[in-house]
Tab-separated table of C-alpha atoms in Angstrom:
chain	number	residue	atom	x	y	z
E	186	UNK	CA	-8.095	-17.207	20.146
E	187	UNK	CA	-4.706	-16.797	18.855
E	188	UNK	CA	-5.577	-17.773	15.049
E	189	UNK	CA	-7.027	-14.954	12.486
E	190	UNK	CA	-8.243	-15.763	8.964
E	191	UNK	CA	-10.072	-18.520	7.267
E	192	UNK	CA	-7.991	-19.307	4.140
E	193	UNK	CA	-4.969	-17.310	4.747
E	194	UNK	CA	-4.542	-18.784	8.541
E	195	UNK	CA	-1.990	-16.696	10.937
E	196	UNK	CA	-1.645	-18.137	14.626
E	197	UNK	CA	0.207	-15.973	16.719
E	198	UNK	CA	2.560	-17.193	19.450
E	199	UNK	CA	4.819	-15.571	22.524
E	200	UNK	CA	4.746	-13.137	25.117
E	201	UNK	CA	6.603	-9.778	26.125
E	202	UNK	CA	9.616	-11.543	27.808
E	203	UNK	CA	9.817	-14.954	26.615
E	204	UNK	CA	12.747	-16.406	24.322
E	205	UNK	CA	10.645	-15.531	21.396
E	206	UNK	CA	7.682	-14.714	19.374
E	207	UNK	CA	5.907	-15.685	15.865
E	208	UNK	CA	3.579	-17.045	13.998
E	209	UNK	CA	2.599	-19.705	11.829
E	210	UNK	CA	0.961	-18.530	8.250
E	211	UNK	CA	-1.001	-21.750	6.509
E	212	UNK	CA	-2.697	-21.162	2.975
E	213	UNK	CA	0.059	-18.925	1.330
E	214	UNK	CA	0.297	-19.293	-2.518
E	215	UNK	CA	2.827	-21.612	-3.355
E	216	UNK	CA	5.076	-20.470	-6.097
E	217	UNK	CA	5.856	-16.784	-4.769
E	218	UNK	CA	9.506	-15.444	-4.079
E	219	UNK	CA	10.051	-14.799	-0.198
E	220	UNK	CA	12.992	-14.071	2.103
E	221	UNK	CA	13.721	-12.339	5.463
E	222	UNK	CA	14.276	-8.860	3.323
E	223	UNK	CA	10.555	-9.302	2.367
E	224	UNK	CA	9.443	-8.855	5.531
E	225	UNK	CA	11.997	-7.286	7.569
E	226	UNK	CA	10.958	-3.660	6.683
E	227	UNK	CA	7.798	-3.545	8.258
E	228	UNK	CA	9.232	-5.632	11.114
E	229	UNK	CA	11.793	-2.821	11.416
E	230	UNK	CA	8.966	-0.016	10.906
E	231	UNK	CA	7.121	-1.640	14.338
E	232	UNK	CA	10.165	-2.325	16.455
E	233	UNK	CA	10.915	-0.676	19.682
E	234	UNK	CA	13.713	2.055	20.402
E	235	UNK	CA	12.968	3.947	17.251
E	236	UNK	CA	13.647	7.406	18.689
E	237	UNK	CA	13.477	9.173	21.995
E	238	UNK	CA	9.269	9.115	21.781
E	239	UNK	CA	8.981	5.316	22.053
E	240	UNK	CA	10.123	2.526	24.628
E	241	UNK	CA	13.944	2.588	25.120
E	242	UNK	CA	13.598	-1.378	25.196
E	243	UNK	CA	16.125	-2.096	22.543
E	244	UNK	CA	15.215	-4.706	20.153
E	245	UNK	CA	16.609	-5.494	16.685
E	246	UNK	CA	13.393	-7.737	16.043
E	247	UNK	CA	15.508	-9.915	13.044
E	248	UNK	CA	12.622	-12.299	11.162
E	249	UNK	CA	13.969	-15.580	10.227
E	250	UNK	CA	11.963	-17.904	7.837
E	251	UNK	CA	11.642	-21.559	9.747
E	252	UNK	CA	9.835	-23.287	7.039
E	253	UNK	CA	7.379	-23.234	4.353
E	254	UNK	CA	10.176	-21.778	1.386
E	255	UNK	CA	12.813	-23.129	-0.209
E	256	UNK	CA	15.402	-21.457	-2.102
E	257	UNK	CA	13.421	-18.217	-1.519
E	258	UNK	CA	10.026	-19.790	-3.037
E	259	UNK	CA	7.030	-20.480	-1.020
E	260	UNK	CA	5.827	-23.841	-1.286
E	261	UNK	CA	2.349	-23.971	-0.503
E	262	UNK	CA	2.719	-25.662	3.022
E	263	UNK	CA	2.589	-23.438	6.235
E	264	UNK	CA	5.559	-20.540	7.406
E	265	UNK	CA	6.936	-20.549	10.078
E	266	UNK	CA	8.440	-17.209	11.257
E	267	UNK	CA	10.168	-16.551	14.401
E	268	UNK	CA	12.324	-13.528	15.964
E	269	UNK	CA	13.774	-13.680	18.865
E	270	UNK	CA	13.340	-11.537	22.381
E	271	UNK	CA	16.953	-10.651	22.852
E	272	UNK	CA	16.473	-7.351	24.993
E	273	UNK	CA	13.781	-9.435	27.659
E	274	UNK	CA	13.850	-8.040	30.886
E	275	UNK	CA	11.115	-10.074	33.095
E	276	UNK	CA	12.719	-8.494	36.360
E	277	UNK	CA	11.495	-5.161	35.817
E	278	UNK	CA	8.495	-6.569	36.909
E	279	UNK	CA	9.484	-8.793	40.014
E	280	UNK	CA	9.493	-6.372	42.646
E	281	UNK	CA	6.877	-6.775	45.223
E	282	UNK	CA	4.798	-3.895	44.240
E	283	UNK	CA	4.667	-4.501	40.907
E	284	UNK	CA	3.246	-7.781	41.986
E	285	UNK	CA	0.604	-6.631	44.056
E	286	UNK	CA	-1.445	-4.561	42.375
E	287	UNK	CA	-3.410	-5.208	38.621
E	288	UNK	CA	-2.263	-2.201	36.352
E	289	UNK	CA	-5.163	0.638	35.745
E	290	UNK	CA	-6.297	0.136	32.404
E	291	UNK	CA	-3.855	-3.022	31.849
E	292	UNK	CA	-5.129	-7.120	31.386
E	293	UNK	CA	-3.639	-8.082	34.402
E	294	UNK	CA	-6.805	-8.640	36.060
E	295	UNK	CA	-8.613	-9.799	33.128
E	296	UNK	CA	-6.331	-12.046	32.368
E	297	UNK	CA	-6.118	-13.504	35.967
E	298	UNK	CA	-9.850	-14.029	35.937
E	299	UNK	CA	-10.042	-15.457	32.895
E	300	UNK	CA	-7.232	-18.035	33.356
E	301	UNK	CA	-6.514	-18.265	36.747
E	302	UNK	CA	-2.843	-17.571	36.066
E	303	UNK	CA	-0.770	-14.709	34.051
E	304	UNK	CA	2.241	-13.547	32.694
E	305	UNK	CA	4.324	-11.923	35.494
E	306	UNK	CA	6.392	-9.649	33.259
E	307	UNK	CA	5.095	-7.070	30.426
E	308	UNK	CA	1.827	-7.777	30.244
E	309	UNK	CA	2.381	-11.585	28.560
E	310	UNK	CA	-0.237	-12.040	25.800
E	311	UNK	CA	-1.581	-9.188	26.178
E	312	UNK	CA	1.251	-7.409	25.649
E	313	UNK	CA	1.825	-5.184	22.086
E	314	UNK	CA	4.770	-7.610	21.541
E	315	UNK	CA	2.595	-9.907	20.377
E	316	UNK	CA	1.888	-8.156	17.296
E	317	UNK	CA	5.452	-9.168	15.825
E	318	UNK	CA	3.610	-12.342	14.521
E	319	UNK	CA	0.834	-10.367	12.557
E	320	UNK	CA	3.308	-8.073	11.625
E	321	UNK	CA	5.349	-11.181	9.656
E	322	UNK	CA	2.586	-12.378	8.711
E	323	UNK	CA	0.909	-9.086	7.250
E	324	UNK	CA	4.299	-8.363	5.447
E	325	UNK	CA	3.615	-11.724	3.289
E	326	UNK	CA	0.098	-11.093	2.553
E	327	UNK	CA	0.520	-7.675	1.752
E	328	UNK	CA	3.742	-9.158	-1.070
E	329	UNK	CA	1.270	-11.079	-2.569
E	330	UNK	CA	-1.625	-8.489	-2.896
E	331	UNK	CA	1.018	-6.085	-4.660
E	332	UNK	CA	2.173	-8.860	-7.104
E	333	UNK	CA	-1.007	-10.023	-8.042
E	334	UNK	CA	-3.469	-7.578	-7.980
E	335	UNK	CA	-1.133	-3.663	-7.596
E	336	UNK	CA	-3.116	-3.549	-4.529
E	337	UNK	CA	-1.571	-0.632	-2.137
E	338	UNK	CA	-1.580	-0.183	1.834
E	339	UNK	CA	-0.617	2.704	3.439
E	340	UNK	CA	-1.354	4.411	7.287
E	341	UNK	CA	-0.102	7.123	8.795
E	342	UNK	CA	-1.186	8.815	12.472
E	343	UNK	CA	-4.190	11.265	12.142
E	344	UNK	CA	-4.182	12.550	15.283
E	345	UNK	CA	-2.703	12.387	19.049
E	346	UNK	CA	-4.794	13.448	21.804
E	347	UNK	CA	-6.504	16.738	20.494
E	348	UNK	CA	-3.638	17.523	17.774
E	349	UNK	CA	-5.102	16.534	14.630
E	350	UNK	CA	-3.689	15.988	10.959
E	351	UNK	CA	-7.267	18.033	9.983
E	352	UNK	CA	-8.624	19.226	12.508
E	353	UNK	CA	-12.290	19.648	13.196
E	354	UNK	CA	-14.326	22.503	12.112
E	355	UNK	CA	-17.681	24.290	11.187
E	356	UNK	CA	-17.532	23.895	7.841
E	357	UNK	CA	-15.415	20.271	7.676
E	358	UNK	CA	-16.767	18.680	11.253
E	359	UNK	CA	-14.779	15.042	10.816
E	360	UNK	CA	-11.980	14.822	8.309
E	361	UNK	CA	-13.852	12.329	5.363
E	362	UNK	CA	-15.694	15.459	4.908
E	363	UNK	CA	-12.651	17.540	4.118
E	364	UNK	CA	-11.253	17.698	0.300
E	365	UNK	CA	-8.103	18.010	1.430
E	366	UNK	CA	-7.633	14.888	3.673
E	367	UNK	CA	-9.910	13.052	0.605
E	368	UNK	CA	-6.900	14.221	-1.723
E	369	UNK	CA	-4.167	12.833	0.664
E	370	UNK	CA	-6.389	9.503	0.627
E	371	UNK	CA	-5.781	9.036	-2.854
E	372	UNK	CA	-1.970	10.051	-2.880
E	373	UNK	CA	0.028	8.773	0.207
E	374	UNK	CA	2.819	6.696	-0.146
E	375	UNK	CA	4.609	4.878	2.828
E	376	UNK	CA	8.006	6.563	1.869
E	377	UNK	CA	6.161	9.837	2.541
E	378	UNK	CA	4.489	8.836	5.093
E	379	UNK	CA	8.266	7.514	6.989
E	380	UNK	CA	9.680	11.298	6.148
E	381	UNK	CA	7.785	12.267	8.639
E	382	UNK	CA	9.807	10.146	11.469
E	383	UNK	CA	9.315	9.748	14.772
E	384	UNK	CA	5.437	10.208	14.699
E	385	UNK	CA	4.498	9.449	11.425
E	386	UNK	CA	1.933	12.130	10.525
E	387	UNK	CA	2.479	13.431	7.179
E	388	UNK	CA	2.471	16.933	7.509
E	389	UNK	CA	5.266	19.361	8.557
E	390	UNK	CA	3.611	21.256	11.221
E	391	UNK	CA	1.102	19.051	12.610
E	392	UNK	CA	3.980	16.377	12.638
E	393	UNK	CA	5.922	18.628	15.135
E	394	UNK	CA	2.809	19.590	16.874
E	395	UNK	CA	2.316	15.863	17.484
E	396	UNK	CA	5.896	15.054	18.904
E	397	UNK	CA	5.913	17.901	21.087
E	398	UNK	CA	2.662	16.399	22.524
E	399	UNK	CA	4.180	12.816	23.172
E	400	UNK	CA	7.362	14.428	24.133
E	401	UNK	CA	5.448	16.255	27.587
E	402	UNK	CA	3.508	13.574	28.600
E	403	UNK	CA	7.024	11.152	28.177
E	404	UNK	CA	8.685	13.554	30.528
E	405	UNK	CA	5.600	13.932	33.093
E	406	UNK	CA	5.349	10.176	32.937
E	407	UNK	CA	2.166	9.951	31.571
E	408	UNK	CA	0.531	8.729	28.192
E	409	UNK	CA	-1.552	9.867	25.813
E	410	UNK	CA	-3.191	8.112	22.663
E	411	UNK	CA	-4.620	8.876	19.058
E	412	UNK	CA	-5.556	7.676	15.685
E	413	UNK	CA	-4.638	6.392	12.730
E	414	UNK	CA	-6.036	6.285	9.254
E	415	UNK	CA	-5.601	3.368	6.969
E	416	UNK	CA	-6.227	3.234	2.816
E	417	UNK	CA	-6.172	0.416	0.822
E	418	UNK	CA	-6.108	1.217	-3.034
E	419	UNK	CA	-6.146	-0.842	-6.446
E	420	UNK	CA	-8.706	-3.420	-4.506
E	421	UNK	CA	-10.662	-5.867	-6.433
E	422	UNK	CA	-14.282	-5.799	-6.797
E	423	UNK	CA	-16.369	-8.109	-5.079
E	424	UNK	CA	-14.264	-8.876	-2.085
E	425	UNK	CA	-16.489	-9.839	0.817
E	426	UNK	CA	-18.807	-12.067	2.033
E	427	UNK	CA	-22.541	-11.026	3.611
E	428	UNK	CA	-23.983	-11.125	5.597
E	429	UNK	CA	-21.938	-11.634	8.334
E	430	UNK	CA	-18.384	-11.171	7.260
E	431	UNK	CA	-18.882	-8.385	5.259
E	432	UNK	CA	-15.459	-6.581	4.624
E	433	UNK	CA	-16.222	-3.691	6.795
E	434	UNK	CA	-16.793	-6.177	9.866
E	435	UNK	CA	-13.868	-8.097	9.059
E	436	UNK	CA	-11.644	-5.115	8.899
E	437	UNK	CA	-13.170	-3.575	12.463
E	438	UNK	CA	-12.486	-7.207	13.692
E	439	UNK	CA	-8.759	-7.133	12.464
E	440	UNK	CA	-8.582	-3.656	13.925
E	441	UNK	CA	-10.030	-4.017	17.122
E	442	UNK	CA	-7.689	-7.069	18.010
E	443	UNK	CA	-4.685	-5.121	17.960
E	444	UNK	CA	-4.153	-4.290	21.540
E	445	UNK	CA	-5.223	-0.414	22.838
E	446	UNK	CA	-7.616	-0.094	20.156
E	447	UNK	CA	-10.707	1.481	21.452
E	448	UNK	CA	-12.788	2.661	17.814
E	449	UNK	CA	-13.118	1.805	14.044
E	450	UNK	CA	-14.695	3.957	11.364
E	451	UNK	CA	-14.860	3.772	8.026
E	452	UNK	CA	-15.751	5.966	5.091
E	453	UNK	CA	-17.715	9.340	5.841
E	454	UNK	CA	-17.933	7.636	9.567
E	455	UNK	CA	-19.866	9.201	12.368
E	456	UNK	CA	-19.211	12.566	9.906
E	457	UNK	CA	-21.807	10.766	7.463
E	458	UNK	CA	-24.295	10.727	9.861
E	459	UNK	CA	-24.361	14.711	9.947
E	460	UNK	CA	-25.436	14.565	5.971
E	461	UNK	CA	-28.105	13.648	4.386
E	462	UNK	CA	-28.257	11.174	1.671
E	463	UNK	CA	-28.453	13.374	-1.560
E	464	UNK	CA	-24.560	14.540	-0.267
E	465	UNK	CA	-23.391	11.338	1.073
E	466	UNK	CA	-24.423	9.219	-2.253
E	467	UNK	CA	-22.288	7.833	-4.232
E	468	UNK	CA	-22.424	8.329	-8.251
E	469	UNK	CA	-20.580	5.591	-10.326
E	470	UNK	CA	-18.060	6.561	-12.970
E	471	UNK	CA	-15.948	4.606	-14.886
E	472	UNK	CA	-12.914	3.555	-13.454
E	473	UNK	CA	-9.451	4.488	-14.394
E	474	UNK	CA	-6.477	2.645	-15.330
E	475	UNK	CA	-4.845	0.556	-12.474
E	476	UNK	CA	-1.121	2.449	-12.571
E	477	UNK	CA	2.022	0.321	-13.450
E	478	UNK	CA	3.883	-1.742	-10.483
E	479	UNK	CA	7.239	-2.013	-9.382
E	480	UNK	CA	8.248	-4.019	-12.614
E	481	UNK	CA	6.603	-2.132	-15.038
E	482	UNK	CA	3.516	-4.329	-15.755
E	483	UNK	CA	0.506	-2.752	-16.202
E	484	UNK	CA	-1.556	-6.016	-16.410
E	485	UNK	CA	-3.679	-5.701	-13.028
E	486	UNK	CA	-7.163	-6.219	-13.175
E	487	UNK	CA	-9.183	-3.164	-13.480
E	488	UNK	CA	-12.598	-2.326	-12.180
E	489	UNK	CA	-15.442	-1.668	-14.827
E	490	UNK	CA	-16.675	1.136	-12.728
E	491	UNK	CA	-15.401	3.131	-9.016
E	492	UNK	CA	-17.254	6.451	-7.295
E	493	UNK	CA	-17.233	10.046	-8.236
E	494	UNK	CA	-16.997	10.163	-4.553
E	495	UNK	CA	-15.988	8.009	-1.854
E	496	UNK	CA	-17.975	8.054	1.168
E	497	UNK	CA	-18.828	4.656	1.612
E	498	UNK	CA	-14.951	4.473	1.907
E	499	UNK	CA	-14.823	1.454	-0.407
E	500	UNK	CA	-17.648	-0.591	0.487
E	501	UNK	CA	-21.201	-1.178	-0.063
E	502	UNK	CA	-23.606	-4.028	0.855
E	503	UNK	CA	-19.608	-5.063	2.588
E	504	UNK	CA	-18.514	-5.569	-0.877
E	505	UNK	CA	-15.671	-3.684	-2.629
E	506	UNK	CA	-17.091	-1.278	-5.215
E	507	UNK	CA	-13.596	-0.236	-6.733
E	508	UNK	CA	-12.947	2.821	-5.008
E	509	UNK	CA	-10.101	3.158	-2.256
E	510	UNK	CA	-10.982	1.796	1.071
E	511	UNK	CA	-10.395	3.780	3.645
E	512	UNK	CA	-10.631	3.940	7.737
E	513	UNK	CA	-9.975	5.284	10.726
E	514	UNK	CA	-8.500	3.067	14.103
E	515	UNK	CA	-8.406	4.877	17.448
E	516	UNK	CA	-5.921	4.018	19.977
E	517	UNK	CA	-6.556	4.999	23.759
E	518	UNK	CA	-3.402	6.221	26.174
E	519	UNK	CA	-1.032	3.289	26.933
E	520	UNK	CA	-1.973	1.617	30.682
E	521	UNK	CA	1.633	1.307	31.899
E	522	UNK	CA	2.747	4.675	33.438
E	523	UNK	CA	4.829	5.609	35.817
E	524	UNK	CA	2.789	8.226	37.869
E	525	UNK	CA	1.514	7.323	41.633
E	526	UNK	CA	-2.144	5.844	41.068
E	527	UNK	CA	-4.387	5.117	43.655
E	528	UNK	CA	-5.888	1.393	43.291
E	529	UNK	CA	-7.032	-1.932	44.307
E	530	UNK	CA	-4.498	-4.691	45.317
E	531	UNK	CA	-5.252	-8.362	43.652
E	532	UNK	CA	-6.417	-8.671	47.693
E	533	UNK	CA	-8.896	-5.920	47.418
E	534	UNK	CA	-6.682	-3.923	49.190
E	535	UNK	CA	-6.172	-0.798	48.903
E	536	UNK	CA	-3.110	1.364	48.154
E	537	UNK	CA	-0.372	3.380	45.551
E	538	UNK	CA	1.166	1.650	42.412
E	539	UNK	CA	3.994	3.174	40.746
E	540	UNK	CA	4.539	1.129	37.430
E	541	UNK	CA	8.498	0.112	36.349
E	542	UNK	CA	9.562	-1.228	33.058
E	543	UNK	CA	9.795	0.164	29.589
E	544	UNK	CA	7.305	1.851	28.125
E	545	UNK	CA	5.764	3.250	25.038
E	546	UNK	CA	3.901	7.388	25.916
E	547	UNK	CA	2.207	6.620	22.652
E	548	UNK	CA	1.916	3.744	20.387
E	549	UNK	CA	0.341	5.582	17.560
E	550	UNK	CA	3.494	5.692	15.450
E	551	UNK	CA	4.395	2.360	15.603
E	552	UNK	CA	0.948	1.079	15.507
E	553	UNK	CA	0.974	2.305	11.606
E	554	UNK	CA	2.814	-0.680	10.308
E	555	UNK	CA	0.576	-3.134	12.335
E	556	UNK	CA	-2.397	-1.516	11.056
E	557	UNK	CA	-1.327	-1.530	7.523
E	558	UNK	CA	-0.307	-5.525	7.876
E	559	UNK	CA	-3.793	-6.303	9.493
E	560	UNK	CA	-5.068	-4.466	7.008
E	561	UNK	CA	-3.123	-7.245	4.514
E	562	UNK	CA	-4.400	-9.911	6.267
E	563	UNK	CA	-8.245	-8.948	5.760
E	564	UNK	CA	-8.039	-8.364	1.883
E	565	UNK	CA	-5.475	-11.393	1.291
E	566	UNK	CA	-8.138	-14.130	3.259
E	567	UNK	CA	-10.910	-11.887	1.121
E	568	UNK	CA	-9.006	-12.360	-2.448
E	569	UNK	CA	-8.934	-16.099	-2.050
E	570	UNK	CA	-12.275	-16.623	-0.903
E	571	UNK	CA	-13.492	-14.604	-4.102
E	572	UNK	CA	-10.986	-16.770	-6.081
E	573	UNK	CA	-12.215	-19.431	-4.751
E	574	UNK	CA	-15.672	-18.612	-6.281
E	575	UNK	CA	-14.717	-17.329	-9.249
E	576	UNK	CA	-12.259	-20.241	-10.499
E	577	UNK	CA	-16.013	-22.900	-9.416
E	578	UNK	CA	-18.190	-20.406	-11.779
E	579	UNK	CA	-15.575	-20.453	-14.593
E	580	UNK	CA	-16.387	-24.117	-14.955
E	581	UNK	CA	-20.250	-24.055	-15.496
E	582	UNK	CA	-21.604	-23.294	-18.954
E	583	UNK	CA	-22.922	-20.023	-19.466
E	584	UNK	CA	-26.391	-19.099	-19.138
E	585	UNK	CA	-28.379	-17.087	-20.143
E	586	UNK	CA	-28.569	-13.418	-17.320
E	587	UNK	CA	-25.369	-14.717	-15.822
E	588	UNK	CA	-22.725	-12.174	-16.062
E	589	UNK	CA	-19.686	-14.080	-17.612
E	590	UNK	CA	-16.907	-14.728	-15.570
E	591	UNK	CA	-13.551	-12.003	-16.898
E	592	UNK	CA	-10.547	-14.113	-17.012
């Protein structure tokens, strides 16, 4: 469905070439400051025509609040966000091969079968368009988290095709098992990470490495695809709910909805599987100080106690433990290309499509601000869940074996 989250509700709406796209956010705090410039960077971060590695489709992607604030405060009753399509081009796609044949890879036969009608033009729903709606919506959630609790989120692209940030070896065979790429985990910042423009890979020579990669496959008209790593830091404790939304789950879910995802690990990974458990164990310390924010404050709540090391990447029993959460979201090649390929017709023909429109050779760099704002989206629905539960203990009278509730 078109609706994510149980307390902090986003429903998504648009396609690729329609006047616009959104979303509608219900369950936002009332009593927060929010404007367009709150959310306009990350809009800007995903948008199309960033450089000569992306789509040339030329969109300013401008966010304008509908409803739900007034004079710049959020009043508790749903957003409504909306930017408009003002580079659409549904002709690209209304030739008659275009029309005859389901893209390899794409949803246009998916779609078809599952609805009996579909967008004609840029893959409709389906489309990564779409994700201008989470995007929005992330950007709010992600405001909050920072105000409230310090909470951080930052991505940045790990690897495209076999070019990797770390790359694999004997001694380090997936990069959680590498000290180096733990390190970075527990540093990156998002201004560092957009230094590193077009690809967003935050280191000199692998960054160069990657662009030169996306750059030949642009000019053979092919595509290729990659990863990106995500790390969420300052989290609460006890964010989650088991069995079955455990914040692990909820996260893959979020991550596997964006469109061309194809893989989610988190933590150690498949890597922890190589180990065995007197390595991959993780001793509790105590935790430090949570580090200032913006305005100075140094009033977040802190953990009692985080890990001497980290590879449950955050989570145990899908609970937060205090430590940074981190993960990994692979990406395959984008469908849309425009070499000959040999396929099916929707009449189970059989014959040669040669795909038009505007196109994306990789959407690993801008797939880092959509992973960071889905990313939002999980912990914000998780914080007021746990609020939730903590504000209906508060009331009861202590007893006796009942941890008391920290205000």
């Amino acid at each position: 469905m078109s609706t994510f989250g149980q307390h902090f509700r986003v429903t998504t709406y648009g396609e690729s070439h329609c006047l616009s796209v959104g979303a509608i956010i219900d369950g936002c705090p009332p009593g927060m400051a929010l404007t367009e410039a709150d959310i306009q960077p990350q809009m800007t971060r995903r948008r199309p025509g960033q450089s000569a590695i992306t789509t040339p489709r030329n969109e300013k992607d401008k966010v304008e609040i509908q409803s739900g604030t007034e004079f710049g405060i959020t009043l508790g009753s749903p957003i409504g966000i909306r930017v408009m399509n003002e580079n659409q081009r549904p002709k690209d796609y209304g030739n008659k091969t275009m029309d005859m044949y389901p893209r390899p890879s794409h949803a246009d036969w998916t779609y078809l079968e599952k609805y009996g009608v579909k967008s004609s033009s840029g893959g409709g729903r389906s489309s990564a368009r779409e994700t201008i709606g989470r995007v929005a919506a992330g950007a709010i959630a992600e405001k909050y988290l920072r105000e409230a609790f310090g909470i951080e989120i930052v991505a940045f692209t790990a690897s495209v095709g076999n070019e990797f940030l770390f790359p694999p070896s004997p001694t380090h065979p997936t990069a959680s098992t590498n000290p180096e790429y733990l390190k970075m985990i527990d540093s990156i910042d998002r201004k560092t990470v957009d230094s590193f423009l077009p690809v967003r890979c935050p280191h000199e020579e692998s960054n160069r490495r990657m662009e030169k990669l996306i750059g030949e496959y642009k000019d053979r008209e092919d595509s290729i695809g990659g990863t990106v790593t995500c790390v969420i830091r300052n989290c609460p404790t006890g964010l989650g709910e088991p069995c079955f939304d455990k914040l692990e789950a909820k996260l893959a879910h979020a991550m596997l909805s964006i469109p061309a995802t194809k893989g989610f690990e988190i933590g150690s990974g498949f890597g922890g599987a190589q180990v065995p458990g007197s390595i991959h164990n993780d001793a509790f310390i105590k935790a430090p100080a949570i580090p200032a924010g913006e305005d100075g404050s140094s009033n977040y709540p802190r953990p009692r106690l985080t890990t001497k090391t980290n590879n449950s990447g955050g989570i145990q029993g899908g609970i937060t433990n205090g430590a940074p959460i981190y993960f990994n979201v692979a990406f395959k090649p984008p469908a849309t290309i425009g070499q000959a390929q040999a396929t099916a017709t929707y009449d189970e023909g059989e014959g040669v499509l040669e795909a038009k429109g505007r196109h994306d050779p990789c959407v690993v760099p801008r797939a880092v601000p959509i992973v960071e704002t889905m990313a939002a989206l999980v912990i914000m629905d998780a914080v007021l869940a746990q609020q939730a539960r903590v504000g209906a203990r508060s009331l009861l009278p202590a007893r006796e074996g009942v941890v008391p509730v920290r205000k």
